[in-house]
Amino acid sequence: MDQQFLISLAIILASFGLYIGIAIYNTAKSTSDFYVSGRNVSPVWNGMAIGADWMSAASFIGMAGTIMLLGYDGLAYIMGWTGGYLLLTFLLAPQLRKYGRYTVPEFLGDRYNSDKARLLGAIITIIICFVYSIGQLSGSGVVIGRLLEVDSKIGTLIGVVLIAFYATMGGMKGITWTQVAQYIVLIIAYLIPVIFMSLQLTGNPIPWLSYGQIVGEFKELDAQLGISEYFAPFANGSKAQFLALLFTLMAGTAGLPHVIVRFYTVPTMKAARWSGAWALLFIALLYLSAPAYAAFSRFILMTEVVGQKLSDLPAWTASWIETGKLQLADGNGDGILQWSELVISNDIVVMATPEIANLGMFVIGLVAAGAMAAALSTAGGLMITISSALAHDIYFRTINPNASEKKRLNVGRWSILLATLIAGLVALNPPGVITQIVAWAFALASGTFFPALLLGVWWKRSNAQGVIAGLLVGLAVTLGYILAAKYGGFSIAGIIDTGAGIFGAAAGILANILVSLATEAPSQKQQEEVLDMRYPEQMTYKNGEVWMDEGHEAKIG
């Protein structure tokens, strides 16, 4: 075994030991611990856990690579995913926290007084989280496979075993504190390489300020290599696709069940707002660094790899070729590598960069640990959300309302185990690259839960028939468009599968409104509950009046 392998393995095993230790220490003893971490997590820690839950393998592994390969068009991912948090923090999270349920399906069931809405919400939760988890487990396979020098499929299975253990043990309580640790690991692992690359290439250790210097050199390099300009807008797709993807990611963020449930773990409505603010800060550290990462990696590839003899390429290329994620070809037979002859998967850019930039063995191991932390933190959150849908919304609220707490905990743990194993098997042969699979999950969330939650909180006239129609129509339109665009070559205005959410959301909102208006209005009690959600916690809306917690009352209108 070489020294690099041993160092990387030691760092990975140390981080695994940390996560397992935290899960054992925070073993869930009640359903409240298992589903919402006892509702006592502070906004700062919750913001950090949201950051880890959010910054999945797609963000850590795929984001910089996507921007590197797509240039301007890749910015839709950063703008959409960040903007979506503003939507969620201001439009939905505080109101949902005040309503005080465990899960999104439970909110739908109680808000609309409908068991059918709850059951449908649980099924859609499972679909969204399942699709999303395939991307995370596939990402963990890339990392573990490269580290252990084994096939990525074996790496995926190792990740499945680890997630199944610590998610089953700790539930949301264990996952919350595991995610705090994983955020610290992943952000350090992400920032150290980009800071060192900035220092190497520009002499400035602040990448957010220095990468503009590198970007300025791309125009000349692009011209020399005869390729399209890095910052030419819509070179890889239409303007309509850019905007559709932007909307899909924003609305999908505001409708993702595994992210929304994190806002249920804090004690108050105010704490939910502050959790969103802290989460944005922690997320920004990575998202503002991704364009710098992309620029530095592209510059090094263009100046130090492209144009070299195939026989003289750096040693790192050989190890990545073995993974199948890097392909080199001598198309014109001149023995010199051209840019067009280099095929690099966007899933390996961040992982390969420490080797590309020759940053040393410790940094390579640290990045591997960070990538694992990103994949595992999100996968853990997704599995607990699937478990909540199965054990709480379907088993407890629908099948067996008299189940004991012990029985509910056992069903929850078995649900995680089963969901992780099934998702892991599908991830052995993923249907797309990580960022594409994740975009499908966002499209499904934007077409289903975003309209249901938006109208459920802000339109008191929305009723059970309307939300069921909206969920079914939004799901059918989004899923249909993804399949037609991906496998049938179908598109409207150049919008491909990753932008399907814009059609699903429009159809879902329209169906909800039309069916709600065509059927009986919700009861007065239900409408008052909707209005009550919008007021701060010291106020309660009742009988057309706002009641203050001191016992005062003030007439509205």
Coordinates of C-alpha atoms in Angstrom, one line a residue:
M1 CA 0.0 0.0 0.0
D2 CA 1.3 3.5 -0.8
Q3 CA 1.6 6.3 1.6
Q4 CA -1.2 8.3 0.0
F5 CA -3.6 5.4 0.4
L6 CA -2.8 5.0 4.1
I7 CA -3.1 8.8 4.9
S8 CA -6.4 9.1 3.0
L9 CA -7.7 5.9 4.7
A10 CA -6.7 7.1 8.1
I11 CA -8.6 10.4 7.6
I12 CA -11.7 8.7 6.3
L13 CA -11.8 6.1 9.1
A14 CA -11.3 8.8 11.7
S15 CA -14.2 10.8 10.3
F16 CA -16.4 7.6 10.1
G17 CA -15.5 6.9 13.8
L18 CA -16.6 10.4 14.7
Y19 CA -20.0 10.1 13.0
I20 CA -20.7 6.7 14.5
G21 CA -19.6 7.8 17.9
I22 CA -22.0 10.9 17.7
A23 CA -24.8 8.6 16.6
I24 CA -24.3 6.2 19.5
Y25 CA -24.0 9.1 22.0
N26 CA -27.2 10.7 20.7
T27 CA -29.3 7.6 20.3
A28 CA -33.0 8.5 19.9
K29 CA -35.1 7.4 22.9
S30 CA -38.5 8.9 21.9
T31 CA -40.4 9.6 18.7
S32 CA -39.8 13.3 19.2
D33 CA -36.0 12.7 19.3
F34 CA -36.3 10.4 16.3
Y35 CA -38.2 12.7 14.0
V36 CA -37.5 16.3 15.2
S37 CA -34.6 16.0 17.6
G38 CA -36.7 16.9 20.6
R39 CA -37.4 20.4 19.0
N40 CA -34.5 21.9 21.1
V41 CA -31.7 22.6 18.6
S42 CA -30.4 26.1 18.6
P43 CA -30.6 28.2 15.4
V44 CA -26.7 28.3 14.9
W45 CA -26.3 24.5 15.2
N46 CA -29.5 23.9 13.2
G47 CA -28.2 26.3 10.5
M48 CA -24.9 24.3 10.4
A49 CA -26.9 21.0 10.2
I50 CA -29.1 22.5 7.4
G51 CA -25.9 23.5 5.6
A52 CA -24.6 19.9 5.7
D53 CA -28.0 18.5 4.8
W54 CA -28.2 20.9 1.9
M55 CA -24.6 20.7 0.6
S56 CA -24.9 17.2 -0.8
A57 CA -22.6 15.3 -3.1
A58 CA -24.0 17.4 -5.9
S59 CA -22.8 20.6 -4.3
F60 CA -19.5 19.3 -3.0
I61 CA -18.5 17.0 -5.8
G62 CA -20.5 18.2 -8.8
M63 CA -21.0 22.0 -8.5
A64 CA -17.5 23.2 -9.4
G65 CA -17.2 20.6 -12.1
T66 CA -20.6 21.7 -13.6
I67 CA -19.5 25.3 -13.6
M68 CA -16.1 24.4 -15.1
L69 CA -17.7 22.5 -18.0
L70 CA -20.7 24.7 -18.6
G71 CA -19.2 28.1 -17.8
Y72 CA -21.9 30.8 -17.6
D73 CA -24.7 28.3 -17.9
G74 CA -23.6 26.5 -14.8
L75 CA -24.3 29.6 -12.7
A76 CA -28.0 28.7 -12.8
Y77 CA -27.2 26.0 -10.1
I78 CA -25.7 28.5 -7.7
M79 CA -28.4 31.2 -8.2
G80 CA -31.2 28.7 -8.0
W81 CA -30.1 26.7 -5.0
T82 CA -29.2 29.9 -3.0
G83 CA -32.3 31.8 -4.0
G84 CA -34.5 28.9 -3.0
Y85 CA -33.4 29.3 0.6
L86 CA -34.6 32.9 0.6
L87 CA -38.0 31.6 -0.6
L88 CA -38.1 28.9 2.0
T89 CA -36.9 31.1 4.9
F90 CA -39.3 34.0 4.3
L91 CA -42.3 32.3 2.7
L92 CA -42.7 28.9 4.3
A93 CA -40.4 27.8 7.1
P94 CA -41.5 30.0 10.0
Q95 CA -45.2 29.4 9.2
L96 CA -44.7 25.6 9.0
R97 CA -42.8 25.6 12.3
K98 CA -45.7 27.5 14.0
Y99 CA -48.1 24.9 12.8
G100 CA -46.0 22.4 14.8
R101 CA -46.1 19.1 13.0
Y102 CA -43.4 16.5 12.4
T103 CA -43.4 16.1 8.6
V104 CA -44.7 17.8 5.4
P105 CA -47.3 15.1 4.8
E106 CA -48.6 15.5 8.3
F107 CA -48.9 19.3 7.7
L108 CA -50.9 18.6 4.5
G109 CA -53.2 16.0 6.2
D110 CA -54.0 18.3 9.2
R111 CA -54.1 21.6 7.2
Y112 CA -56.6 20.2 4.8
N113 CA -58.2 17.7 7.2
S114 CA -57.6 14.9 4.7
D115 CA -56.1 11.5 5.2
K116 CA -55.8 11.2 1.4
A117 CA -53.7 14.3 1.2
R118 CA -51.5 13.0 4.0
L119 CA -51.0 9.6 2.3
L120 CA -50.4 11.2 -1.1
G121 CA -47.9 13.5 0.5
A122 CA -46.1 10.6 2.1
I123 CA -45.8 8.7 -1.2
I124 CA -44.5 11.8 -3.0
T125 CA -42.0 12.4 -0.1
I126 CA -40.7 8.9 -0.6
I127 CA -40.4 9.4 -4.4
I128 CA -38.5 12.7 -4.1
C129 CA -36.1 11.5 -1.3
F130 CA -35.5 8.3 -3.1
V131 CA -34.4 10.0 -6.3
Y132 CA -32.3 12.4 -4.4
S133 CA -30.6 9.7 -2.3
I134 CA -29.5 7.8 -5.5
G135 CA -27.4 10.8 -6.4
Q136 CA -25.8 10.9 -2.9
L137 CA -25.0 7.2 -2.7
S138 CA -23.6 7.3 -6.2
G139 CA -21.4 10.2 -5.1
S140 CA -20.2 8.3 -2.0
G141 CA -19.3 5.4 -4.4
V142 CA -17.1 7.7 -6.5
V143 CA -15.2 8.8 -3.4
I144 CA -14.8 5.5 -1.7
G145 CA -14.0 3.7 -5.0
R146 CA -11.2 6.2 -5.8
L147 CA -9.9 6.1 -2.2
L148 CA -9.8 2.3 -1.8
E149 CA -8.9 1.8 -5.5
V150 CA -12.0 -0.4 -6.0
D151 CA -15.0 -0.3 -8.3
S152 CA -17.3 2.6 -7.5
K153 CA -20.1 0.0 -7.0
I154 CA -18.3 -1.5 -4.0
G155 CA -17.7 2.0 -2.7
T156 CA -21.5 2.7 -2.9
L157 CA -22.2 -0.5 -0.9
I158 CA -19.8 0.6 1.8
G159 CA -21.5 4.0 2.0
V160 CA -24.9 2.2 2.3
V161 CA -23.7 0.2 5.3
L162 CA -22.4 3.3 7.1
I163 CA -25.5 5.4 6.5
A164 CA -27.8 2.5 7.5
F165 CA -26.0 2.2 10.8
Y166 CA -25.8 5.8 12.1
A167 CA -29.2 6.9 10.7
T168 CA -30.9 3.9 12.2
M169 CA -29.3 4.4 15.6
G170 CA -29.7 8.1 16.1
G171 CA -32.7 9.1 14.1
M172 CA -33.0 12.9 13.7
K173 CA -31.3 13.6 17.0
G174 CA -28.2 11.6 16.0
I175 CA -28.3 12.9 12.4
T176 CA -28.5 16.6 13.6
W177 CA -25.3 16.4 15.5
T178 CA -23.6 14.1 13.0
Q179 CA -24.4 16.8 10.3
V180 CA -22.9 19.5 12.4
A181 CA -19.6 17.5 12.5
Q182 CA -20.0 16.7 8.8
Y183 CA -20.4 20.4 7.9
I184 CA -17.2 21.3 9.7
V185 CA -15.3 18.5 7.9
L186 CA -16.7 19.3 4.5
I187 CA -16.2 23.1 4.6
I188 CA -12.6 22.8 5.8
A189 CA -12.0 20.2 3.1
Y190 CA -13.5 22.4 0.4
L191 CA -11.8 25.7 1.4
I192 CA -8.3 24.5 2.0
P193 CA -7.6 23.3 -1.7
V194 CA -9.2 26.4 -3.2
I195 CA -7.2 28.7 -0.9
F196 CA -3.9 26.9 -1.8
M197 CA -4.7 27.0 -5.5
S198 CA -5.4 30.7 -5.2
L199 CA -2.0 31.2 -3.5
Q200 CA -0.3 29.1 -6.1
L201 CA -1.8 30.8 -9.2
T202 CA -2.2 34.4 -8.1
G203 CA -0.2 34.8 -4.9
N204 CA -3.4 35.9 -3.1
P205 CA -4.8 33.5 -0.5
I206 CA -8.4 34.9 -0.8
P207 CA -9.9 33.0 -3.8
W208 CA -13.1 35.0 -3.9
L209 CA -11.1 38.1 -4.7
S210 CA -8.3 36.5 -6.8
Y211 CA -10.1 34.2 -9.3
G212 CA -11.2 37.2 -11.4
Q213 CA -7.5 37.5 -12.5
I214 CA -7.6 33.9 -13.8
V215 CA -11.0 34.4 -15.5
G216 CA -9.5 37.4 -17.3
E217 CA -7.0 35.1 -19.0
F218 CA -9.6 32.6 -20.3
K219 CA -10.6 34.7 -23.4
E220 CA -7.0 34.4 -24.8
L221 CA -6.7 30.7 -23.8
D222 CA -10.1 29.8 -25.3
A223 CA -9.0 31.5 -28.6
Q224 CA -5.7 29.7 -28.6
L225 CA -7.4 26.3 -28.2
G226 CA -10.2 27.1 -30.6
I227 CA -13.1 26.6 -28.1
S228 CA -16.1 28.6 -27.2
E229 CA -15.7 31.4 -24.7
Y230 CA -16.0 30.3 -21.0
F231 CA -18.4 33.2 -20.2
A232 CA -20.4 33.1 -23.4
P233 CA -24.0 32.9 -22.1
F234 CA -26.3 30.1 -23.2
A235 CA -23.6 28.3 -25.2
N236 CA -24.7 25.0 -23.7
G237 CA -28.4 25.5 -23.8
S238 CA -31.2 28.1 -24.5
K239 CA -32.0 31.1 -22.3
A240 CA -35.4 29.4 -21.6
Q241 CA -33.6 26.4 -20.2
F242 CA -31.4 28.6 -18.0
L243 CA -34.5 30.3 -16.5
A244 CA -36.4 27.1 -16.2
L245 CA -33.6 25.4 -14.4
L246 CA -33.2 28.5 -12.1
F247 CA -36.9 28.4 -11.2
T248 CA -36.9 24.6 -10.8
L249 CA -34.0 24.7 -8.3
M250 CA -35.5 27.7 -6.4
A251 CA -39.0 26.3 -6.1
G252 CA -37.6 22.8 -5.5
T253 CA -35.5 24.0 -2.6
A254 CA -38.6 25.6 -1.0
G255 CA -40.4 22.2 -1.4
L256 CA -37.8 19.7 -0.4
P257 CA -39.2 17.6 2.5
H258 CA -35.9 16.7 4.0
V259 CA -34.9 20.4 4.2
I260 CA -38.2 21.6 5.6
V261 CA -38.2 19.0 8.4
R262 CA -35.0 20.6 9.7
F263 CA -37.0 23.7 10.6
Y264 CA -39.2 21.6 12.8
T265 CA -36.2 20.8 15.1
V266 CA -36.0 24.3 16.6
P267 CA -38.1 25.5 19.6
T268 CA -39.8 28.6 18.1
M269 CA -41.0 30.3 14.9
K270 CA -38.3 33.0 15.4
A271 CA -35.6 30.3 15.8
A272 CA -36.8 28.9 12.4
R273 CA -36.1 32.2 10.7
W274 CA -32.7 32.5 12.3
S275 CA -31.9 28.9 11.3
G276 CA -32.5 30.0 7.7
A277 CA -30.2 33.0 8.1
W278 CA -27.4 31.0 9.6
A279 CA -27.8 28.3 7.0
L280 CA -27.4 30.9 4.2
L281 CA -24.2 32.1 5.7
F282 CA -22.8 28.5 6.1
I283 CA -23.9 27.6 2.6
A284 CA -22.5 30.8 1.0
L285 CA -19.0 29.7 2.1
L286 CA -19.1 26.8 -0.3
Y287 CA -21.3 28.4 -3.0
L288 CA -19.1 31.5 -3.4
S289 CA -16.1 29.2 -3.6
A290 CA -17.4 26.9 -6.3
P291 CA -16.8 29.4 -9.2
A292 CA -13.3 30.0 -8.0
Y293 CA -12.7 26.2 -7.8
A294 CA -14.0 25.8 -11.4
A295 CA -11.8 28.7 -12.7
F296 CA -8.6 27.5 -11.1
S297 CA -9.2 23.8 -12.1
R298 CA -9.9 24.8 -15.7
F299 CA -6.9 27.0 -15.9
I300 CA -4.5 24.3 -14.6
L301 CA -6.0 21.7 -17.1
M302 CA -5.6 24.2 -20.0
T303 CA -2.1 25.2 -19.2
E304 CA -0.5 22.1 -17.7
V305 CA -2.4 19.1 -19.2
V306 CA -3.8 20.1 -22.6
G307 CA -1.0 20.4 -25.1
Q308 CA 1.2 17.8 -23.4
K309 CA 2.4 14.6 -25.0
L310 CA 0.1 11.7 -24.1
S311 CA 3.2 9.8 -22.9
D312 CA 4.2 12.7 -20.5
L313 CA 0.9 13.3 -18.8
P314 CA 0.9 13.7 -15.0
A315 CA 0.6 10.6 -12.8
W316 CA -2.8 11.5 -11.5
T317 CA -4.4 11.0 -14.9
A318 CA -3.7 7.2 -14.8
S319 CA -5.6 6.6 -11.5
W320 CA -8.7 8.6 -12.6
I321 CA -8.7 6.8 -16.0
E322 CA -9.1 3.6 -14.1
T323 CA -12.3 4.9 -12.5
G324 CA -13.9 5.5 -15.9
K325 CA -14.5 9.2 -15.0
L326 CA -11.6 10.5 -17.1
Q327 CA -11.1 9.6 -20.8
L328 CA -8.2 10.6 -23.0
A329 CA -8.0 10.0 -26.8
D330 CA -5.6 10.9 -29.5
G331 CA -8.2 11.7 -32.2
N332 CA -5.8 13.2 -34.8
G333 CA -2.9 10.8 -34.0
D334 CA -0.4 13.5 -33.3
G335 CA 0.4 12.2 -29.8
I336 CA -0.5 15.6 -28.2
L337 CA -3.6 15.9 -26.0
Q338 CA -6.1 18.5 -27.3
W339 CA -8.9 20.1 -25.2
S340 CA -11.5 18.3 -27.4
E341 CA -9.7 15.0 -26.6
L342 CA -10.1 15.4 -22.9
V343 CA -13.4 14.0 -21.5
I344 CA -13.6 14.7 -17.8
S345 CA -16.7 14.0 -15.7
N346 CA -18.0 16.9 -13.7
D347 CA -18.3 14.5 -10.8
I348 CA -14.5 14.3 -10.3
V349 CA -13.3 17.9 -10.7
V350 CA -13.2 18.6 -7.0
M351 CA -11.9 15.2 -6.1
A352 CA -9.1 15.3 -8.6
T353 CA -8.1 19.0 -8.1
P354 CA -5.7 18.4 -5.1
E355 CA -3.8 15.9 -7.3
I356 CA -4.0 18.2 -10.4
A357 CA -2.6 21.1 -8.4
N358 CA -0.1 18.8 -6.5
L359 CA -1.4 20.0 -3.1
G360 CA 0.0 17.0 -1.1
M361 CA -1.2 13.8 0.4
F362 CA -2.9 15.2 3.4
V363 CA -5.1 17.6 1.4
I364 CA -6.1 14.7 -1.0
G365 CA -7.2 12.7 2.0
L366 CA -9.0 15.6 3.5
V367 CA -11.0 16.3 0.3
A368 CA -12.0 12.6 0.2
A369 CA -13.3 12.9 3.8
G370 CA -15.1 16.2 3.0
A371 CA -16.8 14.6 -0.1
M372 CA -17.9 11.6 2.0
A373 CA -19.2 14.0 4.7
A374 CA -21.3 15.9 2.0
A375 CA -22.7 12.7 0.6
L376 CA -23.4 11.0 3.9
S377 CA -24.9 14.1 5.6
T378 CA -27.6 14.5 2.9
A379 CA -28.2 10.8 2.5
G380 CA -28.8 10.5 6.3
G381 CA -31.3 13.4 6.2
L382 CA -33.1 11.8 3.2
M383 CA -33.3 8.4 4.9
I384 CA -34.8 9.8 8.1
T385 CA -37.4 11.7 5.9
I386 CA -38.3 8.5 4.1
S387 CA -38.6 6.8 7.4
S388 CA -40.9 9.6 8.7
A389 CA -43.2 9.2 5.7
L390 CA -43.3 5.4 6.1
A391 CA -43.4 5.0 9.9
H392 CA -45.2 8.2 11.0
D393 CA -47.4 9.3 8.1
I394 CA -48.4 6.0 6.7
Y395 CA -48.0 3.4 9.6
F396 CA -48.9 5.6 12.6
R397 CA -51.3 8.2 11.2
T398 CA -53.0 5.9 8.7
I399 CA -52.6 2.2 9.5
N400 CA -52.1 1.9 13.3
P401 CA -52.9 5.0 15.2
N402 CA -52.7 3.1 18.5
A403 CA -49.1 1.9 18.0
S404 CA -46.9 2.3 21.1
E405 CA -43.9 4.6 21.0
K406 CA -41.5 1.6 21.1
K407 CA -43.3 0.0 18.1
R408 CA -43.2 3.3 16.2
L409 CA -39.4 3.7 16.8
N410 CA -38.8 0.1 15.6
V411 CA -40.9 0.7 12.4
G412 CA -38.9 3.9 11.9
R413 CA -35.6 2.2 12.2
W414 CA -36.5 -0.7 9.9
S415 CA -37.8 1.8 7.4
I416 CA -34.4 3.5 7.2
L417 CA -32.6 0.2 6.8
L418 CA -34.9 -0.9 4.0
A419 CA -34.9 2.5 2.2
T420 CA -31.1 2.7 2.3
L421 CA -30.6 -0.8 0.9
I422 CA -33.0 -0.2 -2.0
A423 CA -31.6 3.2 -2.9
G424 CA -28.1 1.7 -2.7
L425 CA -29.0 -1.0 -5.2
V426 CA -30.4 1.6 -7.7
A427 CA -27.3 3.8 -7.1
L428 CA -25.1 0.9 -8.3
N429 CA -26.1 1.9 -11.9
P430 CA -27.3 5.5 -11.6
P431 CA -29.5 6.9 -14.5
G432 CA -27.4 10.1 -14.9
V433 CA -24.6 12.2 -13.4
I434 CA -25.0 13.4 -9.8
T435 CA -26.1 17.0 -10.5
Q436 CA -28.7 15.7 -13.1
I437 CA -30.2 13.2 -10.7
V438 CA -30.4 15.8 -8.0
A439 CA -32.1 18.3 -10.4
W440 CA -34.8 15.7 -11.1
A441 CA -35.5 15.5 -7.3
F442 CA -35.8 19.3 -7.3
A443 CA -38.1 19.3 -10.3
L444 CA -40.4 16.8 -8.6
A445 CA -40.5 18.9 -5.4
S446 CA -41.2 22.1 -7.3
G447 CA -44.0 20.5 -9.2
T448 CA -45.7 18.9 -6.1
F449 CA -44.9 20.3 -2.6
F450 CA -44.0 23.9 -3.6
P451 CA -47.5 24.6 -4.9
A452 CA -49.2 22.6 -2.1
L453 CA -47.2 24.4 0.6
L454 CA -47.3 27.9 -1.0
L455 CA -51.1 27.8 -1.4
G456 CA -51.6 25.9 1.9
V457 CA -49.9 28.7 3.9
W458 CA -50.9 31.8 1.9
W459 CA -54.4 31.0 0.4
K460 CA -57.0 30.0 2.9
R461 CA -59.5 29.1 0.2
S462 CA -57.3 26.1 -0.9
N463 CA -59.1 22.9 0.1
A464 CA -58.5 19.1 0.2
Q465 CA -59.8 18.4 -3.3
G466 CA -57.6 21.2 -4.6
V467 CA -54.4 20.1 -3.0
I468 CA -54.9 16.5 -4.1
A469 CA -55.5 17.6 -7.6
G470 CA -52.5 19.9 -7.5
L471 CA -50.2 17.2 -6.2
L472 CA -51.3 14.6 -8.8
V473 CA -51.3 16.9 -11.8
G474 CA -47.9 18.5 -10.7
L475 CA -46.4 15.0 -10.2
A476 CA -47.7 13.7 -13.5
V477 CA -46.6 16.7 -15.6
T478 CA -43.1 16.9 -14.0
L479 CA -42.5 13.2 -14.2
G480 CA -43.9 13.0 -17.7
Y481 CA -41.7 15.9 -18.9
I482 CA -38.5 14.4 -17.4
L483 CA -39.1 11.0 -19.1
A484 CA -40.1 12.6 -22.4
A485 CA -37.1 14.9 -22.5
K486 CA -34.6 12.4 -21.2
Y487 CA -35.6 9.4 -23.3
G488 CA -37.8 10.8 -26.0
G489 CA -35.9 13.9 -27.1
F490 CA -39.0 16.1 -26.4
S491 CA -38.6 19.7 -25.4
I492 CA -40.5 23.0 -25.3
A493 CA -38.5 26.1 -26.1
G494 CA -35.3 24.1 -25.6
I495 CA -36.1 23.2 -21.9
I496 CA -34.6 19.8 -21.1
D497 CA -35.3 17.4 -18.3
T498 CA -33.6 19.4 -15.5
G499 CA -36.0 22.3 -16.1
A500 CA -39.2 20.3 -15.9
G501 CA -40.2 21.8 -12.6
I502 CA -41.4 25.0 -14.2
F503 CA -44.1 23.1 -16.0
G504 CA -45.0 21.0 -13.0
A505 CA -45.3 24.0 -10.6
A506 CA -47.5 25.9 -13.1
A507 CA -49.7 22.9 -13.6
G508 CA -49.9 22.1 -9.9
I509 CA -50.8 25.7 -8.9
L510 CA -53.4 26.0 -11.6
A511 CA -55.0 22.6 -10.8
N512 CA -55.1 23.5 -7.0
I513 CA -56.8 26.9 -7.7
L514 CA -59.3 25.7 -10.2
V515 CA -60.4 22.6 -8.3
S516 CA -60.5 24.5 -5.0
L517 CA -62.8 27.2 -6.5
A518 CA -65.0 24.6 -8.1
T519 CA -65.6 22.7 -4.8
E520 CA -66.8 23.6 -1.3
A521 CA -64.6 26.1 0.7
P522 CA -62.7 24.8 3.8
S523 CA -64.4 25.2 7.1
Q524 CA -64.1 28.4 9.1
K525 CA -61.9 26.7 11.6
Q526 CA -59.5 25.5 8.9
Q527 CA -59.4 29.0 7.4
E528 CA -58.6 30.6 10.8
E529 CA -55.8 28.1 11.3
V530 CA -54.3 29.2 8.0
L531 CA -54.4 32.9 9.1
D532 CA -53.0 32.0 12.5
M533 CA -49.9 30.5 10.9
R534 CA -48.9 33.9 9.6
Y535 CA -48.8 35.7 12.9
P536 CA -45.8 35.7 15.4
E537 CA -46.0 33.1 18.1
Q538 CA -47.2 35.5 20.8
M539 CA -50.3 36.1 18.7
T540 CA -53.3 33.8 17.9
Y541 CA -55.9 34.4 15.2
K542 CA -59.4 33.5 16.4
N543 CA -62.9 34.6 15.4
G544 CA -61.6 37.5 13.2
E545 CA -59.4 38.9 16.0
V546 CA -55.8 38.7 17.0
W547 CA -55.3 37.5 20.6
M548 CA -52.1 38.6 22.3
D549 CA -50.4 36.2 24.7
E550 CA -50.9 38.8 27.5
G551 CA -54.6 38.3 27.1
H552 CA -55.3 41.5 25.1
E553 CA -57.1 41.4 21.8
A554 CA -57.2 43.6 18.8
K555 CA -59.9 43.6 16.1
I556 CA -58.7 43.1 12.5
G557 CA -60.3 45.0 9.7

